[in-house]
Tab-separated table of C-alpha atoms in Angstrom:
chain	number	residue	atom	x	y	z
A	534	MET	CA	0.000	0.000	0.000
A	535	GLU	CA	2.868	2.382	0.749
A	536	VAL	CA	4.358	1.821	-2.666
A	537	THR	CA	1.003	2.579	-4.245
A	538	ALA	CA	0.638	5.800	-2.288
A	539	GLN	CA	4.119	6.965	-3.262
A	540	THR	CA	3.498	6.120	-6.881
A	541	GLU	CA	0.248	8.080	-6.927
A	542	GLY	CA	2.019	11.076	-5.400
A	543	LEU	CA	4.540	11.364	-8.223
A	544	ALA	CA	3.813	14.044	-10.778
A	545	ALA	CA	2.940	12.644	-14.173
A	546	PRO	CA	5.182	13.823	-17.006
A	547	GLU	CA	3.625	16.613	-18.985
A	548	ARG	CA	2.898	15.825	-22.588
A	549	PRO	CA	1.992	18.279	-25.302
A	550	ILE	CA	-1.721	18.488	-25.939
A	551	THR	CA	-2.702	18.774	-29.574
A	552	ILE	CA	-6.238	19.837	-30.371
A	553	VAL	CA	-7.426	19.381	-33.940
A	554	ARG	CA	-10.322	21.655	-34.818
A	555	LYS	CA	-12.289	22.250	-37.997
A	556	ARG	CA	-11.774	25.442	-39.941
A	557	HIS	CA	-14.456	28.026	-39.288
A	558	ILE	CA	-15.107	31.732	-39.638
A	559	ASN	CA	-13.341	33.830	-37.015
A	560	TRP	CA	-15.627	34.846	-34.180
A	561	ALA	CA	-14.527	38.500	-34.415
A	562	LEU	CA	-15.492	38.679	-38.087
A	563	LYS	CA	-18.896	37.174	-37.374
A	564	ALA	CA	-19.464	39.640	-34.534
A	565	VAL	CA	-18.308	42.723	-36.456
A	566	LEU	CA	-20.069	42.034	-39.768
A	567	PRO	CA	-23.628	42.795	-38.576
A	568	ILE	CA	-22.446	45.830	-36.604
A	569	ALA	CA	-20.475	47.109	-39.572
A	570	ALA	CA	-23.475	46.560	-41.844
A	571	VAL	CA	-25.713	48.593	-39.543
A	572	LEU	CA	-23.138	51.375	-39.236
A	573	LEU	CA	-22.557	51.418	-43.005
A	574	ASN	CA	-26.256	51.730	-43.678
A	575	GLY	CA	-26.462	54.502	-41.127
A	576	LEU	CA	-23.507	56.233	-42.760
A	577	LEU	CA	-25.128	56.011	-46.205
A	578	LEU	CA	-28.354	57.384	-44.792
A	579	PHE	CA	-26.414	60.174	-43.111
A	580	MET	CA	-24.722	60.989	-46.435
A	581	LEU	CA	-28.115	61.276	-48.159
A	582	VAL	CA	-29.463	63.493	-45.409
A	583	SER	CA	-26.372	65.725	-45.475
A	584	SER	CA	-26.375	66.079	-49.267
A	585	SER	CA	-27.896	69.527	-48.923
A	586	LEU	CA	-24.832	70.810	-47.105
A	587	ALA	CA	-21.879	72.498	-48.817
A	588	PRO	CA	-19.129	70.096	-49.992
A	589	GLY	CA	-16.567	71.219	-47.359
A	590	PRO	CA	-18.687	70.915	-44.233
A	591	ARG	CA	-20.398	67.847	-45.703
A	592	ASN	CA	-17.044	66.030	-46.101
A	593	ASP	CA	-16.052	66.931	-42.558
A	594	VAL	CA	-19.306	65.605	-41.169
A	595	ILE	CA	-18.997	62.370	-43.166
A	596	ALA	CA	-15.387	61.901	-41.977
A	597	VAL	CA	-16.437	62.379	-38.359
A	598	ALA	CA	-19.307	59.890	-38.809
A	599	ALA	CA	-16.984	57.327	-40.466
A	600	ALA	CA	-14.435	57.725	-37.664
A	601	GLY	CA	-17.185	57.286	-35.100
A	602	ALA	CA	-18.357	54.105	-36.822
A	603	PHE	CA	-14.801	52.781	-36.854
A	604	VAL	CA	-14.335	53.572	-33.174
A	605	ILE	CA	-17.598	51.811	-32.342
A	606	CYS	CA	-16.467	48.673	-34.211
A	607	VAL	CA	-13.114	48.660	-32.433
A	608	ALA	CA	-14.771	49.170	-29.049
A	609	VAL	CA	-17.198	46.328	-29.674
A	610	LEU	CA	-14.307	44.050	-30.676
A	611	MET	CA	-12.357	44.912	-27.532
A	612	VAL	CA	-15.351	44.288	-25.298
A	613	LEU	CA	-16.037	40.961	-26.979
A	614	ALA	CA	-12.378	39.987	-26.730
A	615	VAL	CA	-12.331	40.605	-22.989
A	616	MET	CA	-15.806	39.363	-22.125
A	617	VAL	CA	-16.171	36.384	-24.489
A	618	ARG	CA	-12.959	35.395	-26.297
A	619	ARG	CA	-10.724	35.031	-23.245
A	620	PRO	CA	-13.186	32.809	-21.349
A	621	MET	CA	-13.725	30.655	-24.439
A	622	ILE	CA	-9.980	30.178	-24.969
A	623	GLU	CA	-9.532	29.322	-21.293
A	624	LEU	CA	-12.446	26.911	-21.465
A	625	GLN	CA	-10.892	25.167	-24.484
A	626	GLU	CA	-7.587	24.818	-22.647
A	627	LYS	CA	-9.291	23.385	-19.553
A	628	PHE	CA	-11.237	20.920	-21.681
A	629	ALA	CA	-7.948	19.764	-23.216
A	630	ARG	CA	-6.492	19.231	-19.727
A	631	VAL	CA	-9.547	17.243	-18.661
A	632	GLN	CA	-9.270	15.083	-21.799
A	633	SER	CA	-5.650	14.342	-20.897
A	634	GLY	CA	-6.751	13.133	-17.435
A	635	ASP	CA	-6.177	16.232	-15.282
A	636	LEU	CA	-9.361	16.548	-13.224
A	637	ASP	CA	-7.967	19.418	-11.133
A	638	ALA	CA	-8.559	21.868	-13.992
A	639	ARG	CA	-10.848	24.767	-13.082
A	640	VAL	CA	-11.846	27.914	-14.996
A	641	SER	CA	-11.239	31.307	-13.404
A	642	PHE	CA	-14.348	33.098	-14.725
A	643	ALA	CA	-16.818	31.038	-12.695
A	644	ASN	CA	-17.393	33.987	-10.318
A	645	ARG	CA	-18.855	36.187	-13.043
A	646	ASN	CA	-22.499	37.109	-12.606
A	647	ASP	CA	-23.658	36.402	-16.160
A	648	GLU	CA	-24.224	33.557	-18.594
A	649	ILE	CA	-20.475	33.085	-19.085
A	650	GLY	CA	-20.115	32.713	-15.314
A	651	ASP	CA	-22.912	30.127	-15.297
A	652	LEU	CA	-21.019	28.191	-17.965
A	653	GLY	CA	-17.842	28.322	-15.880
A	654	ARG	CA	-19.615	27.150	-12.732
A	655	ASP	CA	-21.247	24.283	-14.619
A	656	PHE	CA	-17.850	23.256	-15.999
A	657	ASN	CA	-16.211	23.318	-12.564
A	658	ASP	CA	-19.065	21.314	-11.058
A	659	MET	CA	-18.857	18.759	-13.871
A	660	VAL	CA	-15.107	18.295	-13.411
A	661	ALA	CA	-15.519	18.015	-9.626
A	662	GLN	CA	-18.141	15.288	-10.090
A	663	LEU	CA	-15.894	13.468	-12.549
A	664	LYS	CA	-13.029	13.587	-10.054
A	665	ALA	CA	-15.233	12.295	-7.237
A	666	SER	CA	-16.520	9.492	-9.479
A	667	ARG	CA	-13.000	8.492	-10.501
A	668	GLU	CA	-11.847	8.439	-6.876
A	669	GLU	CA	-14.827	6.282	-5.930
A	670	ILE	CA	-14.136	3.896	-8.822
A	671	THR	CA	-10.484	3.696	-7.792
A	672	ARG	CA	-11.459	2.984	-4.185
A	673	LEU	CA	-13.914	0.274	-5.215
A	674	HIS	CA	-11.332	-1.237	-7.561
A	675	GLN	CA	-8.753	-1.398	-4.780
A	676	THR	CA	-11.348	-2.938	-2.453
A	677	GLN	CA	-12.263	-5.562	-5.021
A	678	MET	CA	-8.614	-6.333	-5.683
A	679	SER	CA	-7.982	-6.752	-1.950
A	680	ARG	CA	-10.963	-9.082	-1.677
A	681	ALA	CA	-9.815	-11.031	-4.719
A	682	GLU	CA	-6.361	-11.474	-3.183
A	683	HIS	CA	-7.957	-12.519	0.107
A	684	PHE	CA	-10.211	-15.063	-1.597
A	685	ALA	CA	-7.306	-16.349	-3.669
A	686	THR	CA	-5.316	-16.927	-0.484
A	687	LEU	CA	-8.260	-18.669	1.153
A	688	GLY	CA	-8.681	-20.805	-1.962
A	689	GLU	CA	-5.053	-21.868	-1.850
A	690	LEU	CA	-5.335	-22.699	1.865
A	691	ALA	CA	-8.553	-24.645	1.278
A	692	ALA	CA	-6.988	-26.566	-1.606
A	693	GLY	CA	-3.953	-27.434	0.515
A	694	LEU	CA	-6.138	-28.476	3.432
A	695	ALA	CA	-8.319	-30.622	1.182
A	696	HIS	CA	-5.250	-32.300	-0.278
A	697	GLU	CA	-3.912	-33.066	3.212
A	698	ILE	CA	-7.268	-34.483	4.345
A	699	ARG	CA	-7.614	-36.791	1.353
A	700	ASN	CA	-4.495	-38.801	2.206
A	701	PRO	CA	-5.537	-39.970	5.700
A	702	LEU	CA	-9.117	-40.301	4.507
A	703	ALA	CA	-8.037	-42.837	1.906
A	704	GLY	CA	-6.274	-44.766	4.667
A	705	ILE	CA	-9.411	-44.707	6.822
A	706	ALA	CA	-11.515	-46.027	3.948
A	707	GLY	CA	-8.988	-48.821	3.362
A	708	VAL	CA	-8.970	-49.800	7.039
A	709	LEU	CA	-12.776	-49.886	7.113
A	710	ASP	CA	-12.833	-52.073	4.025
A	711	ILE	CA	-10.325	-54.514	5.528
A	712	ALA	CA	-12.088	-54.573	8.908
A	713	SER	CA	-15.466	-55.253	7.320
A	714	ARG	CA	-14.101	-58.345	5.545
A	715	ASP	CA	-13.210	-60.001	8.853
A	716	LEU	CA	-16.698	-59.529	10.270
A	717	PRO	CA	-19.306	-62.311	9.957
A	718	ASP	CA	-21.994	-61.791	7.367
A	719	THR	CA	-24.643	-61.718	10.105
A	720	SER	CA	-22.836	-59.153	12.246
A	721	PRO	CA	-24.769	-55.838	12.614
A	722	ALA	CA	-21.448	-54.019	12.716
A	723	ARG	CA	-20.953	-54.919	9.060
A	724	ASN	CA	-23.678	-52.452	7.994
A	725	VAL	CA	-22.213	-49.778	10.242
A	726	MET	CA	-18.786	-50.279	8.680
A	727	GLU	CA	-20.280	-50.077	5.203
A	728	ASP	CA	-22.090	-46.833	6.067
A	729	ALA	CA	-18.880	-45.367	7.482
A	730	LYS	CA	-17.033	-46.368	4.325
A	731	GLN	CA	-19.663	-44.703	2.140
A	732	GLU	CA	-19.411	-41.527	4.212
A	733	ALA	CA	-15.632	-41.542	3.761
A	734	VAL	CA	-16.085	-41.979	0.015
A	735	GLN	CA	-18.589	-39.087	0.015
A	736	ILE	CA	-16.145	-36.824	1.887
A	737	ASN	CA	-13.394	-37.776	-0.548
A	738	ARG	CA	-15.619	-36.885	-3.503
A	739	ILE	CA	-16.450	-33.501	-1.972
A	740	LEU	CA	-12.762	-32.793	-1.445
A	741	THR	CA	-12.038	-33.808	-5.034
A	742	GLU	CA	-14.660	-31.361	-6.302
A	743	LEU	CA	-13.170	-28.668	-4.062
A	744	LEU	CA	-9.757	-29.238	-5.602
A	745	ASP	CA	-11.252	-29.166	-9.095
A	746	THR	CA	-12.923	-25.859	-8.273
A	747	ALA	CA	-9.636	-24.398	-7.029
A	748	ARG	CA	-8.001	-25.299	-10.355
A	749	PRO	CA	-9.979	-23.481	-13.071
A	750	LYS	CA	-10.195	-25.315	-16.363
A	751	PRO	CA	-11.901	-24.653	-19.707
A	752	PRO	CA	-15.509	-25.881	-19.936
A	753	GLN	CA	-16.107	-29.365	-21.300
A	754	PHE	CA	-19.435	-29.182	-23.113
A	755	ARG	CA	-21.428	-32.386	-23.353
A	756	LEU	CA	-24.993	-33.222	-24.302
A	757	LEU	CA	-26.412	-34.311	-20.941
A	758	ASP	CA	-29.538	-34.210	-18.814
A	759	ILE	CA	-29.724	-30.793	-17.158
A	760	VAL	CA	-32.152	-32.180	-14.562
A	761	GLY	CA	-29.505	-34.528	-13.203
A	762	THR	CA	-26.990	-31.687	-12.940
A	763	ALA	CA	-29.478	-29.523	-11.056
A	764	GLU	CA	-30.435	-32.389	-8.730
A	765	HIS	CA	-26.793	-32.887	-7.874
A	766	ALA	CA	-26.438	-29.227	-6.803
A	767	VAL	CA	-29.704	-29.335	-4.835
A	768	MET	CA	-28.561	-32.469	-2.990
A	769	PHE	CA	-25.406	-30.760	-1.730
A	770	ALA	CA	-27.242	-27.545	-0.849
A	771	ARG	CA	-29.773	-29.440	1.244
A	772	GLN	CA	-26.968	-30.593	3.522
A	773	GLN	CA	-26.216	-26.952	4.307
A	774	ALA	CA	-29.877	-25.980	4.628
A	775	ILE	CA	-30.708	-28.584	7.288
A	776	THR	CA	-28.876	-26.712	10.054
A	777	LYS	CA	-30.923	-23.547	9.387
A	778	ARG	CA	-34.241	-25.413	9.021
A	779	ILE	CA	-34.585	-24.351	5.413
A	780	GLN	CA	-36.271	-26.586	2.867
A	781	ILE	CA	-35.190	-26.717	-0.775
A	782	GLU	CA	-37.943	-27.784	-3.150
A	783	PHE	CA	-36.959	-29.094	-6.567
A	784	GLU	CA	-39.566	-29.175	-9.333
A	785	VAL	CA	-39.392	-30.027	-13.034
A	786	LYS	CA	-42.291	-28.508	-14.967
A	787	GLU	CA	-42.125	-30.787	-17.976
A	788	ALA	CA	-39.870	-33.239	-19.745
A	789	LEU	CA	-36.757	-31.360	-20.807
A	790	PRO	CA	-34.491	-32.294	-23.717
A	791	LEU	CA	-30.792	-32.918	-23.350
A	792	VAL	CA	-28.800	-29.701	-23.001
A	793	GLU	CA	-25.206	-29.117	-24.086
A	794	HIS	CA	-23.384	-27.914	-20.968
A	795	ASP	CA	-20.471	-28.522	-18.632
A	796	PRO	CA	-22.038	-30.406	-15.706
A	797	GLY	CA	-19.243	-29.530	-13.292
A	798	GLN	CA	-19.360	-25.790	-13.865
A	799	ILE	CA	-23.157	-25.586	-14.064
A	800	ASN	CA	-23.340	-27.578	-10.842
A	801	GLN	CA	-20.945	-25.118	-9.205
A	802	VAL	CA	-22.974	-22.112	-10.383
A	803	LEU	CA	-26.261	-23.544	-9.113
A	804	LEU	CA	-24.667	-24.592	-5.838
A	805	ASN	CA	-23.256	-21.092	-5.283
A	806	LEU	CA	-26.673	-19.543	-5.960
A	807	LEU	CA	-28.351	-21.901	-3.500
A	808	LEU	CA	-25.720	-21.312	-0.820
A	809	ASN	CA	-26.093	-17.549	-1.250
A	810	ALA	CA	-29.862	-17.919	-0.860
A	811	ILE	CA	-29.400	-20.011	2.290
A	812	GLN	CA	-26.970	-17.515	3.821
A	813	SER	CA	-29.303	-14.583	3.089
A	814	MET	CA	-32.229	-16.157	4.993
A	815	ASP	CA	-32.284	-15.327	8.705
A	816	LYS	CA	-35.399	-17.384	9.441
A	817	PRO	CA	-36.592	-20.870	8.426
A	818	GLY	CA	-38.193	-20.901	5.009
A	819	THR	CA	-38.358	-22.540	1.612
A	820	ILE	CA	-36.210	-22.198	-1.493
A	821	ARG	CA	-37.833	-23.319	-4.737
A	822	VAL	CA	-35.795	-24.531	-7.690
A	823	VAL	CA	-37.941	-24.847	-10.817
A	824	LEU	CA	-36.762	-26.214	-14.159
A	825	SER	CA	-38.829	-25.515	-17.236
A	826	SER	CA	-38.484	-24.640	-20.878
A	827	ARG	CA	-37.994	-21.051	-21.987
A	828	ASN	CA	-41.686	-20.541	-22.820
A	829	HIS	CA	-42.723	-21.537	-19.284
A	830	CYS	CA	-39.907	-19.976	-17.301
A	831	GLU	CA	-40.748	-18.741	-13.799
A	832	ARG	CA	-38.810	-16.317	-11.626
């Protein structure tokens, strides 16, 4: 964990950000054109109105009007440059930083009391939410990785324990088999020995399945009876449900055809679902397992 924290604290190397944009008409030209058109029309109208004046004063008046129109255009451009262009350029730069992964980017015009300020505040809020979401995803990922490592360790311990149990269990089964041969056929202990041997065989089979589960393998698809696979899982789950006074009902709606599946993996999936259902029930109850075709499927 310390190594991870130190790694996250290192500053990432800066890389040049290249933004490819389509060619378009300059914003200043689009803003000035309508203003210039209005001023030009006003200037032409002013020239018609002042046509009655003498040429000297008339030229002076027209020059003053043209200079005024030019000053108005320049003033409008300067206002737009300060009020609109700078925020838009800054916003483009911040968007580029966010695209590169920097979620600490914030715009400086968010305190303005106008529509541009609203845009800046919305951008800052969006980036803050993205940062919070990424931190939450990172935290959940680390939690899941820790759980996965924990479960992997438990799986290795369980596999080792199962392997160690199988060896003496095989010896016990052999001793029971030998001891039962020496007993008379009419001895009641013979049935007890046979039952004990069957229980040892059952434990050995469970341990074998546990070891197979701990060693993942590709599915082996075969055309088999899905009902038998489901019954196998239900049988094992019922052993766990007895202690909690939970009943597991198994029902087949109609005759089902053979299904191509891996019986081992399907059995493991069904068994996990049943065990999860058993563990989630705090009181005695009933779990229903229903097999049917797709047209008659029940939830």
